[in-house]
């Protein structure tokens, strides 16, 4: 199988946790896990011309991920997020502004790279400010399979912008609370299946992934809902676990693995990452297999 070109667009930043600073940002998390799963991905983002930015560039290169699409902003600092754990291991985020990743600039070379991609992974958070939002909207004309990772962090989203992104998505990934909120804008669907049906029909999205924390996950593929109860682990933090889940799901999809097996693999990797600190823990395929009990 020819290895597909995968591009992840959006924020690259430092998560400032009570235990210290860790590199993060959903697009980078997804790229990192794709790379560990044998599917190299490139990253399109922007960092500041500062110590934090240089640190991130060094880590990206160290992890074997292409930094060719990382712009350096001479005037705006590298992004940081103040992260605090809450009840049930849920994380609370203060996404500090200004941040360089809000200023991702469009250029023809970038558009040319995106045009060659088989998959284009992007999130809603990168559309919170006009410069990156406009760049993203122009790049969404790509023929690539477009993967939208909804990431609702109030007040950093608006329904009109989300609708625009949803109309472009071929694959949608969201958590349960995001599904409940967005589906409520369009109707009174009661069950999870009815909610995914509503969004699939309204926006013509073939695949909708819903992560549900300790309750597992579900995926709606062309109207058929598959569920997984999840794997029970001792949670260190949930930073990046959903991003790992998405990367694992895309890995299975690209390799044409049956949906149920892909969902199981994704649930295992999501649980594994939740059992370790930060969004970029080291692990092997054997570690995932151990979680699955195989």
PDB file of C-alpha atoms in Angstrom:
ATOM      1  CA  UNK A   1       0.000   0.000   0.000  1.00  0.00           C
ATOM      2  CA  UNK A   2       1.313   3.435  -0.913  1.00  0.00           C
ATOM      3  CA  UNK A   3       1.780   5.557   2.214  1.00  0.00           C
ATOM      4  CA  UNK A   4      -0.688   8.463   2.039  1.00  0.00           C
ATOM      5  CA  UNK A   5       0.373  12.042   2.621  1.00  0.00           C
ATOM      6  CA  UNK A   6      -1.395  13.371   5.746  1.00  0.00           C
ATOM      7  CA  UNK A   7      -1.381  17.040   6.751  1.00  0.00           C
ATOM      8  CA  UNK A   8      -2.482  18.278  10.182  1.00  0.00           C
ATOM      9  CA  UNK A   9      -3.389  21.977  10.425  1.00  0.00           C
ATOM     10  CA  UNK A  10      -3.729  24.126  13.540  1.00  0.00           C
ATOM     11  CA  UNK A  11      -2.289  24.863  16.943  1.00  0.00           C
ATOM     12  CA  UNK A  12       1.148  23.927  18.249  1.00  0.00           C
ATOM     13  CA  UNK A  13       1.716  25.095  21.810  1.00  0.00           C
ATOM     14  CA  UNK A  14       2.823  24.344  25.332  1.00  0.00           C
ATOM     15  CA  UNK A  15       0.349  22.840  27.802  1.00  0.00           C
ATOM     16  CA  UNK A  16       1.216  24.337  31.185  1.00  0.00           C
ATOM     17  CA  UNK A  17       0.134  21.629  33.643  1.00  0.00           C
ATOM     18  CA  UNK A  18       0.483  21.623  37.431  1.00  0.00           C
ATOM     19  CA  UNK A  19       3.324  19.143  36.935  1.00  0.00           C
ATOM     20  CA  UNK A  20       5.144  21.317  34.371  1.00  0.00           C
ATOM     21  CA  UNK A  21       5.092  22.311  30.696  1.00  0.00           C
ATOM     22  CA  UNK A  22       4.463  19.728  27.981  1.00  0.00           C
ATOM     23  CA  UNK A  23       4.285  20.180  24.186  1.00  0.00           C
ATOM     24  CA  UNK A  24       0.793  19.921  22.779  1.00  0.00           C
ATOM     25  CA  UNK A  25      -1.941  21.091  20.473  1.00  0.00           C
ATOM     26  CA  UNK A  26      -4.456  18.701  18.933  1.00  0.00           C
ATOM     27  CA  UNK A  27      -3.030  18.740  15.369  1.00  0.00           C
ATOM     28  CA  UNK A  28       0.467  18.016  16.655  1.00  0.00           C
ATOM     29  CA  UNK A  29      -0.871  15.275  18.918  1.00  0.00           C
ATOM     30  CA  UNK A  30      -2.571  13.614  15.946  1.00  0.00           C
ATOM     31  CA  UNK A  31       0.574  13.956  13.797  1.00  0.00           C
ATOM     32  CA  UNK A  32       2.708  12.466  16.580  1.00  0.00           C
ATOM     33  CA  UNK A  33       0.495   9.395  16.972  1.00  0.00           C
ATOM     34  CA  UNK A  34       0.133   8.880  13.222  1.00  0.00           C
ATOM     35  CA  UNK A  35       3.923   8.898  13.014  1.00  0.00           C
ATOM     36  CA  UNK A  36       4.241   6.343  15.827  1.00  0.00           C
ATOM     37  CA  UNK A  37       1.725   4.161  13.996  1.00  0.00           C
ATOM     38  CA  UNK A  38       3.838   4.212  10.855  1.00  0.00           C
ATOM     39  CA  UNK A  39       1.957   6.899   8.933  1.00  0.00           C
ATOM     40  CA  UNK A  40       4.189   9.985   8.720  1.00  0.00           C
ATOM     41  CA  UNK A  41       2.244  13.229   8.877  1.00  0.00           C
ATOM     42  CA  UNK A  42       3.319  16.806   8.318  1.00  0.00           C
ATOM     43  CA  UNK A  43       2.217  19.768  10.389  1.00  0.00           C
ATOM     44  CA  UNK A  44       1.057  23.224   9.295  1.00  0.00           C
ATOM     45  CA  UNK A  45       1.206  25.710  12.164  1.00  0.00           C
ATOM     46  CA  UNK A  46       3.042  28.792  13.452  1.00  0.00           C
ATOM     47  CA  UNK A  47       5.253  29.423  16.475  1.00  0.00           C
ATOM     48  CA  UNK A  48       6.904  32.529  17.831  1.00  0.00           C
ATOM     49  CA  UNK A  49      10.538  33.530  17.327  1.00  0.00           C
ATOM     50  CA  UNK A  50      11.123  32.842  21.010  1.00  0.00           C
ATOM     51  CA  UNK A  51      12.565  30.200  23.304  1.00  0.00           C
ATOM     52  CA  UNK A  52       9.271  28.315  23.510  1.00  0.00           C
ATOM     53  CA  UNK A  53       8.996  28.281  19.728  1.00  0.00           C
ATOM     54  CA  UNK A  54      12.545  27.037  19.282  1.00  0.00           C
ATOM     55  CA  UNK A  55      11.858  24.340  21.846  1.00  0.00           C
ATOM     56  CA  UNK A  56       8.797  23.124  19.946  1.00  0.00           C
ATOM     57  CA  UNK A  57      10.622  23.117  16.617  1.00  0.00           C
ATOM     58  CA  UNK A  58      13.382  21.026  18.166  1.00  0.00           C
ATOM     59  CA  UNK A  59      10.910  18.523  19.614  1.00  0.00           C
ATOM     60  CA  UNK A  60       8.960  18.219  16.347  1.00  0.00           C
ATOM     61  CA  UNK A  61      12.165  17.420  14.462  1.00  0.00           C
ATOM     62  CA  UNK A  62      13.304  15.041  17.210  1.00  0.00           C
ATOM     63  CA  UNK A  63      10.033  13.119  16.878  1.00  0.00           C
ATOM     64  CA  UNK A  64      10.621  12.699  13.140  1.00  0.00           C
ATOM     65  CA  UNK A  65       7.743  14.924  12.034  1.00  0.00           C
ATOM     66  CA  UNK A  66       8.230  17.310   9.125  1.00  0.00           C
ATOM     67  CA  UNK A  67       8.637  20.912  10.273  1.00  0.00           C
ATOM     68  CA  UNK A  68       8.535  22.302   6.722  1.00  0.00           C
ATOM     69  CA  UNK A  69       5.027  23.677   7.247  1.00  0.00           C
ATOM     70  CA  UNK A  70       5.813  25.398  10.553  1.00  0.00           C
ATOM     71  CA  UNK A  71       5.946  29.178  10.144  1.00  0.00           C
ATOM     72  CA  UNK A  72       7.839  31.442  12.543  1.00  0.00           C
ATOM     73  CA  UNK A  73       6.133  34.641  13.682  1.00  0.00           C
ATOM     74  CA  UNK A  74       8.540  37.494  14.482  1.00  0.00           C
ATOM     75  CA  UNK A  75       5.994  39.478  16.504  1.00  0.00           C
ATOM     76  CA  UNK A  76       3.611  37.059  18.259  1.00  0.00           C
ATOM     77  CA  UNK A  77       4.612  34.650  21.041  1.00  0.00           C
ATOM     78  CA  UNK A  78       4.361  30.894  20.876  1.00  0.00           C
ATOM     79  CA  UNK A  79       1.007  29.696  22.161  1.00  0.00           C
ATOM     80  CA  UNK A  80       0.473  28.405  25.682  1.00  0.00           C
ATOM     81  CA  UNK A  81      -2.499  26.797  27.399  1.00  0.00           C
ATOM     82  CA  UNK A  82      -2.977  26.762  31.157  1.00  0.00           C
ATOM     83  CA  UNK A  83      -4.419  23.312  31.925  1.00  0.00           C
ATOM     84  CA  UNK A  84      -5.954  22.246  35.228  1.00  0.00           C
ATOM     85  CA  UNK A  85      -7.500  18.841  36.001  1.00  0.00           C
ATOM     86  CA  UNK A  86     -11.088  18.892  37.270  1.00  0.00           C
ATOM     87  CA  UNK A  87     -13.574  16.264  38.389  1.00  0.00           C
ATOM     88  CA  UNK A  88     -13.536  12.850  36.662  1.00  0.00           C
ATOM     89  CA  UNK A  89     -10.100  13.628  35.204  1.00  0.00           C
ATOM     90  CA  UNK A  90     -11.559  16.206  32.826  1.00  0.00           C
ATOM     91  CA  UNK A  91      -9.135  18.981  31.926  1.00  0.00           C
ATOM     92  CA  UNK A  92      -9.985  22.690  32.041  1.00  0.00           C
ATOM     93  CA  UNK A  93      -8.111  24.933  29.635  1.00  0.00           C
ATOM     94  CA  UNK A  94      -7.274  28.627  29.527  1.00  0.00           C
ATOM     95  CA  UNK A  95      -6.105  29.183  25.952  1.00  0.00           C
ATOM     96  CA  UNK A  96      -3.904  32.244  26.198  1.00  0.00           C
ATOM     97  CA  UNK A  97      -3.907  34.948  23.514  1.00  0.00           C
ATOM     98  CA  UNK A  98      -2.137  36.290  21.567  1.00  0.00           C
ATOM     99  CA  UNK A  99      -0.641  33.120  20.095  1.00  0.00           C
ATOM    100  CA  UNK A 100       1.402  32.626  16.943  1.00  0.00           C
ATOM    101  CA  UNK A 101      -0.802  29.753  15.719  1.00  0.00           C
ATOM    102  CA  UNK A 102      -3.635  32.270  15.260  1.00  0.00           C
ATOM    103  CA  UNK A 103      -1.567  33.832  12.438  1.00  0.00           C
ATOM    104  CA  UNK A 104      -0.977  30.897  10.073  1.00  0.00           C
ATOM    105  CA  UNK A 105      -0.451  32.632   6.721  1.00  0.00           C
ATOM    106  CA  UNK A 106      -1.721  31.386   3.378  1.00  0.00           C
ATOM    107  CA  UNK A 107       0.713  31.050   0.500  1.00  0.00           C
ATOM    108  CA  UNK A 108       0.753  29.187  -2.796  1.00  0.00           C
ATOM    109  CA  UNK A 109       3.485  26.782  -1.716  1.00  0.00           C
ATOM    110  CA  UNK A 110       1.368  25.752   1.261  1.00  0.00           C
ATOM    111  CA  UNK A 111      -1.689  25.311  -0.951  1.00  0.00           C
ATOM    112  CA  UNK A 112       0.367  23.146  -3.293  1.00  0.00           C
ATOM    113  CA  UNK A 113       1.403  20.855  -0.444  1.00  0.00           C
ATOM    114  CA  UNK A 114      -2.165  20.509   0.778  1.00  0.00           C
ATOM    115  CA  UNK A 115      -3.327  19.707  -2.760  1.00  0.00           C
ATOM    116  CA  UNK A 116      -1.039  16.635  -2.721  1.00  0.00           C
ATOM    117  CA  UNK A 117      -2.402  15.340   0.589  1.00  0.00           C
ATOM    118  CA  UNK A 118      -4.637  12.288   0.823  1.00  0.00           C
ATOM    119  CA  UNK A 119      -5.956  13.429   4.236  1.00  0.00           C
ATOM    120  CA  UNK A 120      -6.268  16.917   5.691  1.00  0.00           C
ATOM    121  CA  UNK A 121      -6.843  16.979   9.468  1.00  0.00           C
ATOM    122  CA  UNK A 122      -7.997  20.238  11.043  1.00  0.00           C
ATOM    123  CA  UNK A 123      -9.803  21.488  14.132  1.00  0.00           C
ATOM    124  CA  UNK A 124     -12.285  24.193  14.998  1.00  0.00           C
ATOM    125  CA  UNK A 125      -9.958  25.941  17.451  1.00  0.00           C
ATOM    126  CA  UNK A 126      -7.681  27.100  14.624  1.00  0.00           C
ATOM    127  CA  UNK A 127     -10.607  29.112  13.250  1.00  0.00           C
ATOM    128  CA  UNK A 128     -10.962  31.306  16.357  1.00  0.00           C
ATOM    129  CA  UNK A 129      -9.047  34.268  14.822  1.00  0.00           C
ATOM    130  CA  UNK A 130      -9.341  35.724  11.292  1.00  0.00           C
ATOM    131  CA  UNK A 131      -5.862  35.051   9.853  1.00  0.00           C
ATOM    132  CA  UNK A 132      -5.699  31.302  10.549  1.00  0.00           C
ATOM    133  CA  UNK A 133      -9.429  30.964   9.881  1.00  0.00           C
ATOM    134  CA  UNK A 134      -9.113  32.518   6.421  1.00  0.00           C
ATOM    135  CA  UNK A 135      -6.092  30.349   5.611  1.00  0.00           C
ATOM    136  CA  UNK A 136      -7.969  27.245   6.714  1.00  0.00           C
ATOM    137  CA  UNK A 137     -11.050  28.068   4.653  1.00  0.00           C
ATOM    138  CA  UNK A 138      -8.945  28.565   1.530  1.00  0.00           C
ATOM    139  CA  UNK A 139      -7.119  25.272   2.091  1.00  0.00           C
ATOM    140  CA  UNK A 140     -10.390  23.371   2.524  1.00  0.00           C
ATOM    141  CA  UNK A 141     -10.876  23.463  -1.244  1.00  0.00           C
ATOM    142  CA  UNK A 142      -8.400  20.562  -1.376  1.00  0.00           C
ATOM    143  CA  UNK A 143      -9.660  17.251  -2.832  1.00  0.00           C
ATOM    144  CA  UNK A 144      -8.181  15.448   0.200  1.00  0.00           C
ATOM    145  CA  UNK A 145     -10.378  13.574   2.654  1.00  0.00           C
ATOM    146  CA  UNK A 146     -11.112  16.277   5.216  1.00  0.00           C
ATOM    147  CA  UNK A 147     -11.088  15.269   8.893  1.00  0.00           C
ATOM    148  CA  UNK A 148     -12.663  17.771  11.303  1.00  0.00           C
ATOM    149  CA  UNK A 149     -11.743  17.386  14.963  1.00  0.00           C
ATOM    150  CA  UNK A 150     -14.265  19.580  16.763  1.00  0.00           C
ATOM    151  CA  UNK A 151     -12.651  21.200  19.788  1.00  0.00           C
ATOM    152  CA  UNK A 152     -15.148  23.496  21.523  1.00  0.00           C
ATOM    153  CA  UNK A 153     -13.409  25.736  24.046  1.00  0.00           C
ATOM    154  CA  UNK A 154     -15.706  28.614  25.039  1.00  0.00           C
ATOM    155  CA  UNK A 155     -15.534  31.401  23.999  1.00  0.00           C
ATOM    156  CA  UNK A 156     -13.342  30.312  21.076  1.00  0.00           C
ATOM    157  CA  UNK A 157     -16.041  29.197  18.645  1.00  0.00           C
ATOM    158  CA  UNK A 158     -19.163  30.432  16.886  1.00  0.00           C
ATOM    159  CA  UNK A 159     -22.029  28.433  15.313  1.00  0.00           C
ATOM    160  CA  UNK A 160     -21.661  30.053  11.850  1.00  0.00           C
ATOM    161  CA  UNK A 161     -17.967  29.155  11.627  1.00  0.00           C
ATOM    162  CA  UNK A 162     -18.620  25.628  12.880  1.00  0.00           C
ATOM    163  CA  UNK A 163     -21.347  25.180  10.268  1.00  0.00           C
ATOM    164  CA  UNK A 164     -18.927  26.183   7.519  1.00  0.00           C
ATOM    165  CA  UNK A 165     -16.387  23.626   8.739  1.00  0.00           C
ATOM    166  CA  UNK A 166     -19.018  20.905   9.160  1.00  0.00           C
ATOM    167  CA  UNK A 167     -20.140  21.337   5.560  1.00  0.00           C
ATOM    168  CA  UNK A 168     -16.555  20.609   4.456  1.00  0.00           C
ATOM    169  CA  UNK A 169     -15.986  17.507   6.620  1.00  0.00           C
ATOM    170  CA  UNK A 170     -15.785  13.927   5.353  1.00  0.00           C
ATOM    171  CA  UNK A 171     -14.895  12.626   8.810  1.00  0.00           C
ATOM    172  CA  UNK A 172     -16.088  14.341  12.001  1.00  0.00           C
ATOM    173  CA  UNK A 173     -14.686  13.591  15.443  1.00  0.00           C
ATOM    174  CA  UNK A 174     -16.230  15.040  18.595  1.00  0.00           C
ATOM    175  CA  UNK A 175     -16.839  14.172  22.226  1.00  0.00           C
ATOM    176  CA  UNK A 176     -20.262  13.437  23.662  1.00  0.00           C
ATOM    177  CA  UNK A 177     -20.869  16.899  25.127  1.00  0.00           C
ATOM    178  CA  UNK A 178     -19.958  18.488  21.780  1.00  0.00           C
ATOM    179  CA  UNK A 179     -22.357  16.153  19.969  1.00  0.00           C
ATOM    180  CA  UNK A 180     -25.139  17.024  22.405  1.00  0.00           C
ATOM    181  CA  UNK A 181     -24.589  20.758  22.032  1.00  0.00           C
ATOM    182  CA  UNK A 182     -24.266  20.906  18.253  1.00  0.00           C
ATOM    183  CA  UNK A 183     -27.105  18.469  17.546  1.00  0.00           C
ATOM    184  CA  UNK A 184     -29.372  20.549  19.819  1.00  0.00           C
ATOM    185  CA  UNK A 185     -29.006  23.478  17.408  1.00  0.00           C
ATOM    186  CA  UNK A 186     -30.861  21.516  14.741  1.00  0.00           C
ATOM    187  CA  UNK A 187     -33.436  19.383  16.510  1.00  0.00           C
ATOM    188  CA  UNK A 188     -34.494  17.419  19.583  1.00  0.00           C
ATOM    189  CA  UNK A 189     -32.785  14.097  18.894  1.00  0.00           C
ATOM    190  CA  UNK A 190     -32.877  11.861  21.970  1.00  0.00           C
ATOM    191  CA  UNK A 191     -30.475   8.974  21.423  1.00  0.00           C
ATOM    192  CA  UNK A 192     -26.859   9.021  20.350  1.00  0.00           C
ATOM    193  CA  UNK A 193     -27.814   7.364  17.053  1.00  0.00           C
ATOM    194  CA  UNK A 194     -30.475   9.988  16.387  1.00  0.00           C
ATOM    195  CA  UNK A 195     -27.982  12.774  17.085  1.00  0.00           C
ATOM    196  CA  UNK A 196     -25.360  11.407  14.717  1.00  0.00           C
ATOM    197  CA  UNK A 197     -28.085  10.768  12.125  1.00  0.00           C
ATOM    198  CA  UNK A 198     -29.152  14.393  12.406  1.00  0.00           C
ATOM    199  CA  UNK A 199     -25.651  15.748  11.802  1.00  0.00           C
ATOM    200  CA  UNK A 200     -24.830  13.218   9.098  1.00  0.00           C
ATOM    201  CA  UNK A 201     -27.967  14.036   7.139  1.00  0.00           C
ATOM    202  CA  UNK A 202     -27.710  17.798   7.566  1.00  0.00           C
ATOM    203  CA  UNK A 203     -24.035  18.102   6.639  1.00  0.00           C
ATOM    204  CA  UNK A 204     -23.569  14.963   4.500  1.00  0.00           C
ATOM    205  CA  UNK A 205     -20.771  13.607   6.684  1.00  0.00           C
ATOM    206  CA  UNK A 206     -20.063   9.917   5.934  1.00  0.00           C
ATOM    207  CA  UNK A 207     -18.194   9.133   9.190  1.00  0.00           C
ATOM    208  CA  UNK A 208     -18.896  10.585  12.641  1.00  0.00           C
ATOM    209  CA  UNK A 209     -16.745   9.564  15.620  1.00  0.00           C
ATOM    210  CA  UNK A 210     -17.939  10.230  19.176  1.00  0.00           C
ATOM    211  CA  UNK A 211     -15.608   9.764  22.150  1.00  0.00           C
ATOM    212  CA  UNK A 212     -17.273   9.341  25.552  1.00  0.00           C
ATOM    213  CA  UNK A 213     -14.436   9.232  28.066  1.00  0.00           C
ATOM    214  CA  UNK A 214     -14.777   6.349  30.508  1.00  0.00           C
ATOM    215  CA  UNK A 215     -17.914   5.204  28.657  1.00  0.00           C
ATOM    216  CA  UNK A 216     -15.992   4.346  25.499  1.00  0.00           C
ATOM    217  CA  UNK A 217     -16.693   5.560  21.999  1.00  0.00           C
ATOM    218  CA  UNK A 218     -18.947   5.138  18.993  1.00  0.00           C
ATOM    219  CA  UNK A 219     -18.623   5.655  15.275  1.00  0.00           C
ATOM    220  CA  UNK A 220     -21.390   6.183  12.745  1.00  0.00           C
ATOM    221  CA  UNK A 221     -20.287   4.988   9.301  1.00  0.00           C
ATOM    222  CA  UNK A 222     -22.877   5.634   6.587  1.00  0.00           C
ATOM    223  CA  UNK A 223     -25.692   5.346   9.112  1.00  0.00           C
ATOM    224  CA  UNK A 224     -24.450   2.210  10.871  1.00  0.00           C
ATOM    225  CA  UNK A 225     -23.523   2.865  14.493  1.00  0.00           C
ATOM    226  CA  UNK A 226     -20.696   0.873  16.075  1.00  0.00           C
ATOM    227  CA  UNK A 227     -20.046   1.117  19.823  1.00  0.00           C
ATOM    228  CA  UNK A 228     -17.132   0.250  22.098  1.00  0.00           C
ATOM    229  CA  UNK A 229     -17.307   0.186  25.898  1.00  0.00           C
ATOM    230  CA  UNK A 230     -13.722   1.425  26.237  1.00  0.00           C
ATOM    231  CA  UNK A 231     -10.803   0.061  28.220  1.00  0.00           C
ATOM    232  CA  UNK A 232     -10.468   0.739  31.933  1.00  0.00           C
ATOM    233  CA  UNK A 233      -7.136   2.202  33.000  1.00  0.00           C
ATOM    234  CA  UNK A 234      -5.811   4.299  35.856  1.00  0.00           C
ATOM    235  CA  UNK A 235      -5.911   7.786  34.393  1.00  0.00           C
ATOM    236  CA  UNK A 236      -2.852  10.025  34.674  1.00  0.00           C
ATOM    237  CA  UNK A 237      -4.453  12.799  32.623  1.00  0.00           C
ATOM    238  CA  UNK A 238      -6.681  12.954  29.547  1.00  0.00           C
ATOM    239  CA  UNK A 239      -4.449  15.358  27.575  1.00  0.00           C
ATOM    240  CA  UNK A 240      -4.224  14.096  24.006  1.00  0.00           C
ATOM    241  CA  UNK A 241      -6.161  10.861  24.534  1.00  0.00           C
ATOM    242  CA  UNK A 242      -8.876  11.886  22.078  1.00  0.00           C
ATOM    243  CA  UNK A 243      -6.221  12.904  19.545  1.00  0.00           C
ATOM    244  CA  UNK A 244      -4.552   9.505  19.922  1.00  0.00           C
ATOM    245  CA  UNK A 245      -7.940   7.875  19.380  1.00  0.00           C
ATOM    246  CA  UNK A 246      -8.418   9.829  16.154  1.00  0.00           C
ATOM    247  CA  UNK A 247      -4.944   8.959  14.855  1.00  0.00           C
ATOM    248  CA  UNK A 248      -5.515   5.273  15.576  1.00  0.00           C
ATOM    249  CA  UNK A 249      -8.911   5.371  13.875  1.00  0.00           C
ATOM    250  CA  UNK A 250      -7.429   7.020  10.783  1.00  0.00           C
ATOM    251  CA  UNK A 251      -4.627   4.438  10.798  1.00  0.00           C
ATOM    252  CA  UNK A 252      -7.156   1.614  10.698  1.00  0.00           C
ATOM    253  CA  UNK A 253      -9.227   3.359   8.042  1.00  0.00           C
ATOM    254  CA  UNK A 254      -6.203   3.921   5.794  1.00  0.00           C
ATOM    255  CA  UNK A 255      -5.190   0.284   6.205  1.00  0.00           C
ATOM    256  CA  UNK A 256      -8.775  -0.788   5.401  1.00  0.00           C
ATOM    257  CA  UNK A 257      -9.211  -2.591   8.702  1.00  0.00           C
ATOM    258  CA  UNK A 258     -12.849  -3.507   9.543  1.00  0.00           C
ATOM    259  CA  UNK A 259     -14.632  -0.755  11.477  1.00  0.00           C
ATOM    260  CA  UNK A 260     -15.155  -2.778  14.662  1.00  0.00           C
ATOM    261  CA  UNK A 261     -11.473  -3.706  14.857  1.00  0.00           C
ATOM    262  CA  UNK A 262     -10.421  -0.139  14.059  1.00  0.00           C
ATOM    263  CA  UNK A 263     -12.673   1.159  16.836  1.00  0.00           C
ATOM    264  CA  UNK A 264     -11.196  -1.351  19.288  1.00  0.00           C
ATOM    265  CA  UNK A 265      -7.639  -0.359  18.368  1.00  0.00           C
ATOM    266  CA  UNK A 266      -8.471   3.337  18.711  1.00  0.00           C
ATOM    267  CA  UNK A 267     -10.105   2.793  22.107  1.00  0.00           C
ATOM    268  CA  UNK A 268      -7.003   0.958  23.310  1.00  0.00           C
ATOM    269  CA  UNK A 269      -4.601   3.688  22.220  1.00  0.00           C
ATOM    270  CA  UNK A 270      -6.830   6.400  23.710  1.00  0.00           C
ATOM    271  CA  UNK A 271      -6.847   4.517  27.027  1.00  0.00           C
ATOM    272  CA  UNK A 272      -3.090   3.973  26.896  1.00  0.00           C
ATOM    273  CA  UNK A 273      -2.405   7.688  26.406  1.00  0.00           C
ATOM    274  CA  UNK A 274      -4.824   8.584  29.217  1.00  0.00           C
ATOM    275  CA  UNK A 275      -2.844   6.299  31.513  1.00  0.00           C
ATOM    276  CA  UNK A 276       0.310   8.341  30.883  1.00  0.00           C
ATOM    277  CA  UNK A 277       1.198  11.996  31.362  1.00  0.00           C
ATOM    278  CA  UNK A 278       0.870  14.415  28.465  1.00  0.00           C
ATOM    279  CA  UNK A 279      -0.188  14.090  24.850  1.00  0.00           C
ATOM    280  CA  UNK A 280       3.079  12.657  23.475  1.00  0.00           C
ATOM    281  CA  UNK A 281       4.024   9.642  25.622  1.00  0.00           C
ATOM    282  CA  UNK A 282       6.382   7.037  24.209  1.00  0.00           C
ATOM    283  CA  UNK A 283       4.810   3.629  23.557  1.00  0.00           C
ATOM    284  CA  UNK A 284       5.053   0.605  21.289  1.00  0.00           C
ATOM    285  CA  UNK A 285       2.491  -1.465  19.397  1.00  0.00           C
ATOM    286  CA  UNK A 286       3.057  -4.113  22.070  1.00  0.00           C
ATOM    287  CA  UNK A 287       1.784  -1.646  24.698  1.00  0.00           C
ATOM    288  CA  UNK A 288      -1.444  -1.213  22.709  1.00  0.00           C
ATOM    289  CA  UNK A 289      -1.773  -4.975  22.327  1.00  0.00           C
ATOM    290  CA  UNK A 290      -1.394  -5.384  26.090  1.00  0.00           C
ATOM    291  CA  UNK A 291      -4.274  -2.950  26.708  1.00  0.00           C
ATOM    292  CA  UNK A 292      -6.429  -4.941  24.280  1.00  0.00           C
ATOM    293  CA  UNK A 293      -5.588  -8.160  26.113  1.00  0.00           C
ATOM    294  CA  UNK A 294      -4.417  -9.897  22.951  1.00  0.00           C
TER     295      UNK A 294
END
